[in-house]
Short mmCIF file of C-alpha atoms in Angstrom, two decimals:
data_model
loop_
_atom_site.label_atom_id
_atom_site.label_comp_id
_atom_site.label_asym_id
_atom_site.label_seq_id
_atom_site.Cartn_x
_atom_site.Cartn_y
_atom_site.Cartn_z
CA UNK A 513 -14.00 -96.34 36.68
CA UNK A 514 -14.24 -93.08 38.78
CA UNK A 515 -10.59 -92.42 38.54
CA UNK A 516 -10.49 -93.50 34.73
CA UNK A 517 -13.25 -90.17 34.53
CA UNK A 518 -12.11 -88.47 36.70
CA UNK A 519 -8.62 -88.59 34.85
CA UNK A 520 -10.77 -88.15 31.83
CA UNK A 521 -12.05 -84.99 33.25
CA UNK A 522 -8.59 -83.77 34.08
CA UNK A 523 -7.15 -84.31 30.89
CA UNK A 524 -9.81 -82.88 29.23
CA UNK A 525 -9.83 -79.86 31.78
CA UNK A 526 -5.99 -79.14 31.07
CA UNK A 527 -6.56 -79.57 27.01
CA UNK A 528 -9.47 -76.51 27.19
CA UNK A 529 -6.92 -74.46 29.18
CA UNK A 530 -4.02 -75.45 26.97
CA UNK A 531 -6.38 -73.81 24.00
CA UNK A 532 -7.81 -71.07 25.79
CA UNK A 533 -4.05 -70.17 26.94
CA UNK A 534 -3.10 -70.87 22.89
CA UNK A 535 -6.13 -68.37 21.85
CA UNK A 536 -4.97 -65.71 23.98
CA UNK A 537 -1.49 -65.92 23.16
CA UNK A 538 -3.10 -65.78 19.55
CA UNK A 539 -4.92 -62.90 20.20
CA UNK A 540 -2.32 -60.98 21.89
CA UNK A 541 -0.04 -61.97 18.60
CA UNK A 542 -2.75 -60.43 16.42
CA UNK A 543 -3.22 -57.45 18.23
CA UNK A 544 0.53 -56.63 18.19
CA UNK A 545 0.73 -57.28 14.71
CA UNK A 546 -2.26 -55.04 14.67
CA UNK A 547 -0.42 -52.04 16.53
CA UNK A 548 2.70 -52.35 14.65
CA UNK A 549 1.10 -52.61 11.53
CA UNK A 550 -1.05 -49.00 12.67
CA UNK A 551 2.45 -47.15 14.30
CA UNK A 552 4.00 -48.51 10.54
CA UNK A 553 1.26 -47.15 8.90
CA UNK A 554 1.37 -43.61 10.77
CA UNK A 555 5.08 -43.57 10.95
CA UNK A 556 4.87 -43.68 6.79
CA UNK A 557 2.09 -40.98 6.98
CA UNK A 558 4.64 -38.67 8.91
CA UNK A 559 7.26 -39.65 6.90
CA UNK A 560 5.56 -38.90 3.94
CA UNK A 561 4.53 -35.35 5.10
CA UNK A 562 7.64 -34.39 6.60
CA UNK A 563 9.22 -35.73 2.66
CA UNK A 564 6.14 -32.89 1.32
CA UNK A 565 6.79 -30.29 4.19
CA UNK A 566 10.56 -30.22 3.15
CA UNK A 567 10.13 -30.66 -0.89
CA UNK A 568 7.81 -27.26 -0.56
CA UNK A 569 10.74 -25.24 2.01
CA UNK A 570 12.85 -26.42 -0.79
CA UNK A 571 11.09 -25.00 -3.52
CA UNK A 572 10.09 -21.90 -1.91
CA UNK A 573 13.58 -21.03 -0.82
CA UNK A 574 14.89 -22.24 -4.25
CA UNK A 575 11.85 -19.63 -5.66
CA UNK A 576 13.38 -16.58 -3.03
CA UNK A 577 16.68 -17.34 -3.91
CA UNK A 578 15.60 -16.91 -7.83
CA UNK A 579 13.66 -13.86 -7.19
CA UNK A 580 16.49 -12.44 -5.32
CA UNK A 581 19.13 -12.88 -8.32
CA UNK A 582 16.17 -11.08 -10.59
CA UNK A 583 16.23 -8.49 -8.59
CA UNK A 584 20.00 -8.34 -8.41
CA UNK A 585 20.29 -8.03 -12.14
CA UNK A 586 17.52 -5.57 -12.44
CA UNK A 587 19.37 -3.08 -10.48
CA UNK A 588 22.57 -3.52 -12.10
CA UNK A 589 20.28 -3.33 -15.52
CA UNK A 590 19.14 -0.11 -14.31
CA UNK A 591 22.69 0.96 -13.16
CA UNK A 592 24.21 -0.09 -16.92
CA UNK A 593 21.00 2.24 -18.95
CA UNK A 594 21.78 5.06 -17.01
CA UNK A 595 22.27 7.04 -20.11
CA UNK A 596 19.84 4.67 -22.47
CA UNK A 597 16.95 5.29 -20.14
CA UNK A 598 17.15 9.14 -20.54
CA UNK A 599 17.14 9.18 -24.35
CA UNK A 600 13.70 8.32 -24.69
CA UNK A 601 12.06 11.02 -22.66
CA UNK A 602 11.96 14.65 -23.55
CA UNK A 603 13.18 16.92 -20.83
CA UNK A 604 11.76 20.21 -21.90
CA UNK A 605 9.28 21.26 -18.89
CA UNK A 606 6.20 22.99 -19.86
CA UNK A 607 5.91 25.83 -17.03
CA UNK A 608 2.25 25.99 -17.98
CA UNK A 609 1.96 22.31 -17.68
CA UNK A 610 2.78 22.64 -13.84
CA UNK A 611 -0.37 24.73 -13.10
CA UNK A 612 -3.26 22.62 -10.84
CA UNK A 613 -6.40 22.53 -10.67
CA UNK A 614 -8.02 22.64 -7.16
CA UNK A 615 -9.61 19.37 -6.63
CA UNK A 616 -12.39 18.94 -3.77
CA UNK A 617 -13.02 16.05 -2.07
CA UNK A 618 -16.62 15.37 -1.95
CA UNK A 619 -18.53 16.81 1.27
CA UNK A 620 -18.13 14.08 4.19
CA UNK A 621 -21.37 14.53 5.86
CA UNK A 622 -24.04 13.93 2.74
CA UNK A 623 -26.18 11.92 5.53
CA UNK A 624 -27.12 15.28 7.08
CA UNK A 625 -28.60 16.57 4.23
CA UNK A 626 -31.98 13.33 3.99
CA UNK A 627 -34.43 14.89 6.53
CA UNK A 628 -35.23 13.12 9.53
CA UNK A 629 -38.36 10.61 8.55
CA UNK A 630 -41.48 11.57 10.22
CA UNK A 631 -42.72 10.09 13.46
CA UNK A 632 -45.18 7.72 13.04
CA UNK A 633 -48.20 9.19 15.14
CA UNK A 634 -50.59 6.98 17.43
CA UNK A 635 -54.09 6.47 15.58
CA UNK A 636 -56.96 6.78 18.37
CA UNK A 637 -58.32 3.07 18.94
CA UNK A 638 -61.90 2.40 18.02
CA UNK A 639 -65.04 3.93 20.34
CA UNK A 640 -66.19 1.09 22.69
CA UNK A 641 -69.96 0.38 21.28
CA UNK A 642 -72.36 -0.66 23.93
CA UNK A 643 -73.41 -4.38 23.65
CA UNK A 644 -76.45 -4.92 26.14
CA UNK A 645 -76.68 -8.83 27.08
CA UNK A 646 -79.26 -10.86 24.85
CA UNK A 647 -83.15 -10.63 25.71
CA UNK A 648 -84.72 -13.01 28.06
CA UNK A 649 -86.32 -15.73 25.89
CA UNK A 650 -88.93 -18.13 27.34
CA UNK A 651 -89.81 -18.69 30.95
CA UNK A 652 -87.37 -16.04 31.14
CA UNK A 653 -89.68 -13.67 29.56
CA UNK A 654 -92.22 -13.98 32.36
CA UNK A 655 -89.84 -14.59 35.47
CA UNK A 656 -85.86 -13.08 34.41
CA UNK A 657 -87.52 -9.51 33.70
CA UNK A 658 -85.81 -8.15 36.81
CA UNK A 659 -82.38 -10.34 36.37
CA UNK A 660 -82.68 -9.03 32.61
CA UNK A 661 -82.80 -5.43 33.80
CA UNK A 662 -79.68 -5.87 36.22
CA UNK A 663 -77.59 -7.77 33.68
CA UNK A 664 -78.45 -4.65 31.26
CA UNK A 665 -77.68 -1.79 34.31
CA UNK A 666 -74.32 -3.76 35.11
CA UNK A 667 -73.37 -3.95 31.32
CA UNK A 668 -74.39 -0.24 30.78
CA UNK A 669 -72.14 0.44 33.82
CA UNK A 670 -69.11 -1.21 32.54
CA UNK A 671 -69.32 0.30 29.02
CA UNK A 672 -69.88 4.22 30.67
CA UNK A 673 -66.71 3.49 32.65
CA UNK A 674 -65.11 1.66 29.68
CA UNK A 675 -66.34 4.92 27.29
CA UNK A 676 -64.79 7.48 29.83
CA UNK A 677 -61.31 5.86 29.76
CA UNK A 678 -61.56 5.77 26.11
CA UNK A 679 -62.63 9.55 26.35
CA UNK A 680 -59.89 10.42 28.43
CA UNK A 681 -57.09 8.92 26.39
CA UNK A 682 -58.48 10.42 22.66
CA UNK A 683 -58.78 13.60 24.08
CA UNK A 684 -55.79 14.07 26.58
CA UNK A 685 -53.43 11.24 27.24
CA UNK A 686 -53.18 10.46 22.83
CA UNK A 687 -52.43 14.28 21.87
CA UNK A 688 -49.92 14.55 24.54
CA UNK A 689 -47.98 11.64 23.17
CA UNK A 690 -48.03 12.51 19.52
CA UNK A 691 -47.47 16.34 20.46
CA UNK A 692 -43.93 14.86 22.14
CA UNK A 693 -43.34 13.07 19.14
CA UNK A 694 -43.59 16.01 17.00
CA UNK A 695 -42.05 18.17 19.41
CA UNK A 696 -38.77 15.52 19.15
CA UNK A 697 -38.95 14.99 15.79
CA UNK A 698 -39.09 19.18 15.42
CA UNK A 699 -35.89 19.07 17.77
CA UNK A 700 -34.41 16.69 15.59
CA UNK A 701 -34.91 18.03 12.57
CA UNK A 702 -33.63 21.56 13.88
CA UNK A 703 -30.05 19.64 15.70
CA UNK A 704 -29.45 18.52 11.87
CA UNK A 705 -29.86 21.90 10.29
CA UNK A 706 -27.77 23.21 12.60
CA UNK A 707 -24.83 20.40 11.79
CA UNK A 708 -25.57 20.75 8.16
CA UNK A 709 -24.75 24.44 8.57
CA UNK A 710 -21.90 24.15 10.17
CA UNK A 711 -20.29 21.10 8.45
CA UNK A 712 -21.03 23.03 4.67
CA UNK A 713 -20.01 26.26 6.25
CA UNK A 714 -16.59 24.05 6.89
CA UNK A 715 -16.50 22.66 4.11
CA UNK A 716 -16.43 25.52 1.83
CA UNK A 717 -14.43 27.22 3.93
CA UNK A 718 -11.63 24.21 3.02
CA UNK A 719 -12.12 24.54 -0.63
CA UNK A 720 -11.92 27.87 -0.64
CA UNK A 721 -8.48 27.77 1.20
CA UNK A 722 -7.39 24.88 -1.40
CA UNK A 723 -8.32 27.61 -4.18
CA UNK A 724 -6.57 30.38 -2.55
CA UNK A 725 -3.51 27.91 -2.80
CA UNK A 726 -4.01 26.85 -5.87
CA UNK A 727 -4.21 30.32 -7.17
CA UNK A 728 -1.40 31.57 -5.02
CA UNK A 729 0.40 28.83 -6.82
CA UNK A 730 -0.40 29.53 -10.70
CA UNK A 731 0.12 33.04 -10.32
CA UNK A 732 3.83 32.12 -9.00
CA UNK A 733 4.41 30.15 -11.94
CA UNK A 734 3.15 32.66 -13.92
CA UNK A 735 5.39 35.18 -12.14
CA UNK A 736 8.61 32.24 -13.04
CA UNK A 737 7.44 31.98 -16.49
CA UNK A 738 7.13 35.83 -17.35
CA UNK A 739 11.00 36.51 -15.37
CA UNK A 740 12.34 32.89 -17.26
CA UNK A 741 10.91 34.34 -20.57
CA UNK A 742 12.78 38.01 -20.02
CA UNK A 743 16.27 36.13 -19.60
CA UNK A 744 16.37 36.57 -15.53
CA UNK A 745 18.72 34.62 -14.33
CA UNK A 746 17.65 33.56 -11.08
CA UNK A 747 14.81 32.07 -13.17
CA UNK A 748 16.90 30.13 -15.53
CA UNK A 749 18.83 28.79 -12.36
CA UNK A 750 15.25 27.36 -10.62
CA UNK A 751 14.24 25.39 -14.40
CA UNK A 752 17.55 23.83 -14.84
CA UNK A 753 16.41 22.70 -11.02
CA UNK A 754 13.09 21.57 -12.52
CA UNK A 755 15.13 19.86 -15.46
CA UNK A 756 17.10 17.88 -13.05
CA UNK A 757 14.13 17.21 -10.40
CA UNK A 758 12.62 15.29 -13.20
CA UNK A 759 15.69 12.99 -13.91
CA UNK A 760 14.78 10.08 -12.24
CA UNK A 761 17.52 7.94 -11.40
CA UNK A 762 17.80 4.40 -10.62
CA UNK A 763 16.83 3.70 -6.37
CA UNK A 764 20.17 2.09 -5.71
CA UNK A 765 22.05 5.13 -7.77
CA UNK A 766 20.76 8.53 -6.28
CA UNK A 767 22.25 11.07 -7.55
CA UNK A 768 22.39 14.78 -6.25
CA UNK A 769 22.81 18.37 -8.09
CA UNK A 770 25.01 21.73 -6.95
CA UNK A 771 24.81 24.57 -9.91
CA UNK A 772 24.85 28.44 -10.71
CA UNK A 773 24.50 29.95 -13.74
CA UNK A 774 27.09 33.11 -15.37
CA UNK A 775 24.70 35.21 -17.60
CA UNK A 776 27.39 36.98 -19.01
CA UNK A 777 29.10 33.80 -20.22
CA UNK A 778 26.03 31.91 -20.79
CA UNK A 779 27.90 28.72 -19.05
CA UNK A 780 26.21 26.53 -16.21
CA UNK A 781 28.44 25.49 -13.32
CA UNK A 782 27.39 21.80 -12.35
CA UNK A 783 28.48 19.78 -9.41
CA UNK A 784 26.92 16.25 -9.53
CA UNK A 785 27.17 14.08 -6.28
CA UNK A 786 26.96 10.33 -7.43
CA UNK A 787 26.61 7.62 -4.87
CA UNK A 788 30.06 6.14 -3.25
CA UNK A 789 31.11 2.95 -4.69
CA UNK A 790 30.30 1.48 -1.20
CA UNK A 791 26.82 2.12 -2.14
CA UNK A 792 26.14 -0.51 -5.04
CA UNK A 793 25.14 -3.94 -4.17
CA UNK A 794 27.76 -6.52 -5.02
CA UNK A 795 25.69 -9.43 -5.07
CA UNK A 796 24.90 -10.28 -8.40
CA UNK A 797 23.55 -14.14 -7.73
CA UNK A 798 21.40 -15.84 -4.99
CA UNK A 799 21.66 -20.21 -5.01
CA UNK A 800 19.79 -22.51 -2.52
CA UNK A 801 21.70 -25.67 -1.43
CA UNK A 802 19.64 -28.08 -0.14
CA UNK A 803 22.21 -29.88 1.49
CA UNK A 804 23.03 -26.61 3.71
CA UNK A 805 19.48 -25.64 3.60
CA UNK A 806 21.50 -22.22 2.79
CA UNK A 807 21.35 -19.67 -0.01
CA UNK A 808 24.81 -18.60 -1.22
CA UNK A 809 25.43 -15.41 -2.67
CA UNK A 810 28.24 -15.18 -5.81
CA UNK A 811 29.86 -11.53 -5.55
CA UNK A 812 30.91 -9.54 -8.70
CA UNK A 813 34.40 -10.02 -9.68
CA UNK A 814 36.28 -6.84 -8.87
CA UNK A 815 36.49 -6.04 -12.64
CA UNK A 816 32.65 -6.37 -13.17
CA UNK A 817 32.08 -3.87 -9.95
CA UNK A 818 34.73 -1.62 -11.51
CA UNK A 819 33.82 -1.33 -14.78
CA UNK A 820 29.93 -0.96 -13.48
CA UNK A 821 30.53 1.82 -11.26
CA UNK A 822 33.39 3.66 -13.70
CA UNK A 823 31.06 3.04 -16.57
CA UNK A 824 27.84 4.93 -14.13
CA UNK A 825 29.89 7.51 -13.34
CA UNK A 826 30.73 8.47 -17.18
CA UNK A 827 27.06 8.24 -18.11
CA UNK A 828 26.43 10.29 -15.74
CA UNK A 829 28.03 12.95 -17.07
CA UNK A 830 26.85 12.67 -20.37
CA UNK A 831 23.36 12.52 -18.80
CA UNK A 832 23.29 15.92 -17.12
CA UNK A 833 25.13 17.62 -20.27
CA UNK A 834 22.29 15.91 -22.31
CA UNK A 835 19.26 16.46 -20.19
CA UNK A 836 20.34 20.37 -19.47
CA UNK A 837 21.36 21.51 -22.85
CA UNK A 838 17.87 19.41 -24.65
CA UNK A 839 15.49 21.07 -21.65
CA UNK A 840 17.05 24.42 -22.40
CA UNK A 841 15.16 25.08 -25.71
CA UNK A 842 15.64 28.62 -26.17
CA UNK A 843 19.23 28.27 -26.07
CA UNK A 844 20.51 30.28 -23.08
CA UNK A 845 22.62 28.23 -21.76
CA UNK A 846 25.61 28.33 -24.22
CA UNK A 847 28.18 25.75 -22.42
CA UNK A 848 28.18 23.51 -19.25
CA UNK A 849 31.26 22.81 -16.98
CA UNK A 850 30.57 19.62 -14.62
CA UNK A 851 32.18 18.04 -12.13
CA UNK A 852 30.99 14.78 -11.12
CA UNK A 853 32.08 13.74 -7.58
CA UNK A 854 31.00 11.03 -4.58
CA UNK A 855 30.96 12.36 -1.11
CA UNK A 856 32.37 9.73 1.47
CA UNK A 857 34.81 8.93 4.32
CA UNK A 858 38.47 8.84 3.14
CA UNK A 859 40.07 5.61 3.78
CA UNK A 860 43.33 7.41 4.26
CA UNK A 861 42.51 9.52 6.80
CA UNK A 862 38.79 8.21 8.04
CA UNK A 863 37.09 11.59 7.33
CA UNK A 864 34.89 12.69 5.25
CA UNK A 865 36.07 13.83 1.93
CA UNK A 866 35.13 14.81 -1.35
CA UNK A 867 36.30 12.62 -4.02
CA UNK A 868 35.89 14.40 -8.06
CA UNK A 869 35.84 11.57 -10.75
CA UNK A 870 35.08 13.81 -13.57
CA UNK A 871 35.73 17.55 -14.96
CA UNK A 872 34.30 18.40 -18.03
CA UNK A 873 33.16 21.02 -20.07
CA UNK A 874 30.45 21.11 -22.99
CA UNK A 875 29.31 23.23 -25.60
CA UNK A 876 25.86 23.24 -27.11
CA UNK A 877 26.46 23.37 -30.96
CA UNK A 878 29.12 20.76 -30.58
CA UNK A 879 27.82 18.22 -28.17
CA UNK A 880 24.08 18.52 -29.51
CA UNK A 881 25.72 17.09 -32.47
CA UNK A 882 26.37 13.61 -30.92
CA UNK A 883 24.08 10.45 -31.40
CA UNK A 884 24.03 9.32 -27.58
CA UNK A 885 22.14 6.46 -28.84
CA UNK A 886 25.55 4.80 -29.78
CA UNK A 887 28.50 5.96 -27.36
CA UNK A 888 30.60 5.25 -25.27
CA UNK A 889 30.37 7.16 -22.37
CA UNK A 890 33.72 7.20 -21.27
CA UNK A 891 34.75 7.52 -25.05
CA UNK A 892 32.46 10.41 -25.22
CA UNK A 893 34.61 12.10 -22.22
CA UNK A 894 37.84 10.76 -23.80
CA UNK A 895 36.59 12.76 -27.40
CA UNK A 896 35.91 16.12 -25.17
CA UNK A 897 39.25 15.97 -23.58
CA UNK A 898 37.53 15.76 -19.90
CA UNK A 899 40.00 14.53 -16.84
CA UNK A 900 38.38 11.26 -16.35
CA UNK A 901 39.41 8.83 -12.89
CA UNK A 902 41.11 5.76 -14.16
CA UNK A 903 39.71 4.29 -11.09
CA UNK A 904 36.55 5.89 -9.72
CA UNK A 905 35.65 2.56 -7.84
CA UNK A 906 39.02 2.92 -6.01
CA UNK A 907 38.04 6.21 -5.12
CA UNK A 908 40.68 7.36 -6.98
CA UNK A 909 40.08 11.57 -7.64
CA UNK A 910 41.38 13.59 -10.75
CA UNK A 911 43.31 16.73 -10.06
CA UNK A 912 41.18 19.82 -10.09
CA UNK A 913 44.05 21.94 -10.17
CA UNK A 914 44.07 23.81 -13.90
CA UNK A 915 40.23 23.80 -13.20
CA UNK A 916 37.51 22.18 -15.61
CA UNK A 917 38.85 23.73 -18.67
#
């Protein structure tokens, strides 16, 4: 019977281990599951924000490259209306009009004119009051008499002693400190004047000097307007400068002005320095390829960067002629011989060179007649028998050799 139990006991000593070694290896199963399931769950997470993270680099390069081609076509827009965005605007300069005003900033140091806030003086504290201890009352009537009387010599003591420090500090040690409080405050007070003086003194002094200039200034253009007026030359020379400052040309196409003026003749003698061909983006498209993660760039055709630049360098032409002979009201200048010309290295020789694409000659009654609103620029040129490159993009020059006419 004891080895029947104590087999008993065995068996059932190897079945709890068999299920305590089966929960475990449960346990351990579940908590794999468990971390698998979490690095599944976190490894979709990343996936999913690296999916996000790349769908918005996508978009925002797609975006650039969009932006980029907008850009692209503005400028060749503003390349193409070279002409187009000149008709709309008179270019007749008021001299008068270019007179200033003198304008003042307002004065810098506005604190130093709020006085400085009075010091708040000391008040003297209230008179100590003598407070003799309470009458005996009692027994004490008969037999504290004398204790009463000491009480009341001691208290009377304190409160002369108490009484003279109070004296002291009304009449000396108070006044002293409010008469340095004054006495700072007065110093105070007297430092800001003095600051105040000096920065409106300053101050004037600078709009005074901007008035001089201003004035210095008017009566200049009043000097130009007077010689302009009497026919001086020299004066019309400096407003067909004004005339021309005020062109504004598109940033990518600068362009640059040479001229004199022949009284006798009544003809201006233009030299207009365009911008080498080198000098106008060819890029006319921007694309983002995701697979690449690259944008691409789609060049003009060589016909499309040809005709653009040929077709700039004709309106330019008819531009100045336009802009001169319309801001020239009264008339004086009767004809206009131009040259229009890029400055650049020759690829011939590697030097720099001067390279004329145009020669042509105006006059007023005959090209004030044309409706600029519909030509052709080159046509234009063409109709006023002007020597025209058939390939100002190749840098190919006209011969200058009979001269503009």
């Amino acid at each position: 019977m004891a080895e029947q139990r104590q087999r008993r006991e065995h068996a059932a000593a190897l079945q709890a281990h068999d299920r305590a070694v089966r929960e475990a290896d449960r346990a351990q199963r579940e908590y794999e599951r468990a971390v698998a399931a979490a690095d599944r769950a976190a490894t979709h997470a990343q996936n999913v924000a690296r999916t996000e993270a790349l769908k918005a680099h996508q978009r925002a390069q797609r975006e650039y490259a969009e932006s980029l081609t907008a850009q692209a076509l503005e400028a060749f827009e503003e390349v193409d209306s070279i002409l187009a965005a000149t008709l709309a605007v008179d270019d007749y300069v008021d001299i008068d009009a270019l007179k200033q005003t003198a304008s003042h900033p307002p004065f810098p140091r506005e604190d130093l004119k709020k006085p400085t806030p009075q010091p708040r003086l000391e008040k003297p504290p209230a008179e100590p009051a003598f407070v003799p201890p309470p009458p005996p009352t009692g027994m004490a009537k008969v037999f504290g008499k004398k204790a009463h009387a000491e009480a009341t010599s001691a208290a009377h003591a304190a409160w002369q002693a108490e009484h003279q420090a109070w004296s002291h500090y009304v009449q000396r040690v108070l006044p002293a400190k409010n008469a340095e409080l004054l006495k700072q405050h007065a110093a105070a007070e007297k430092h800001r004047g003095e600051m105040l003086t000096t920065a409106l003194a300053k101050y004037r002094r600078e709009c005074d000097e901007r008035e001089r200039q201003v004035a210095q200034t008017n009566a200049g253009l009043d000097t130009f307007k007077k010689a302009f007026q009497s026919g001086d030359a020299d004066a019309l020379v400096q407003y067909v400068g004004l005339i021309l400052s005020n062109s504004a040309y598109p940033e990518i196409f600068q362009v640059d002005f040479e001229y004199e003026f022949d009284p006798e003749l009544g003809e201006l003698t233009a030299a207009v320095i365009v911008p080498p061909p080198s000098a106008v983006p060819k890029i006319k498209a921007f694309k983002y390829v995701p697979a690449s993660d690259e944008i691409r760039e789609t060049a003009c055709t060589q016909k499309e960067q040809k005709d653009r630049y040929n077709g700039a360098v004709a309106a330019v032409a008819i531009r100045t002629f336009h802009e001169v002979f319309e801001g020239d009201r009264e008339g004086r200048i009767k004809t206009i011989s131009l040259t229009v010309q890029a400055e650049t290295s020759n690829p011939a020789t590697g030097l720099a060179d001067t390279f004329p694409f145009v020669a042509a000659a105006a006059d007023r009654h005959e090209f004030i007649r044309y409706d600029l609103r519909n030509v052709d620029p080159s046509q234009t040129l063409e109709l006023m028998h002007a020597a025209v490159s058939k390939n100002a993009f190749a840098l190919k020059p006209i011969s200058t050799a009979r001269g503009i006419r």
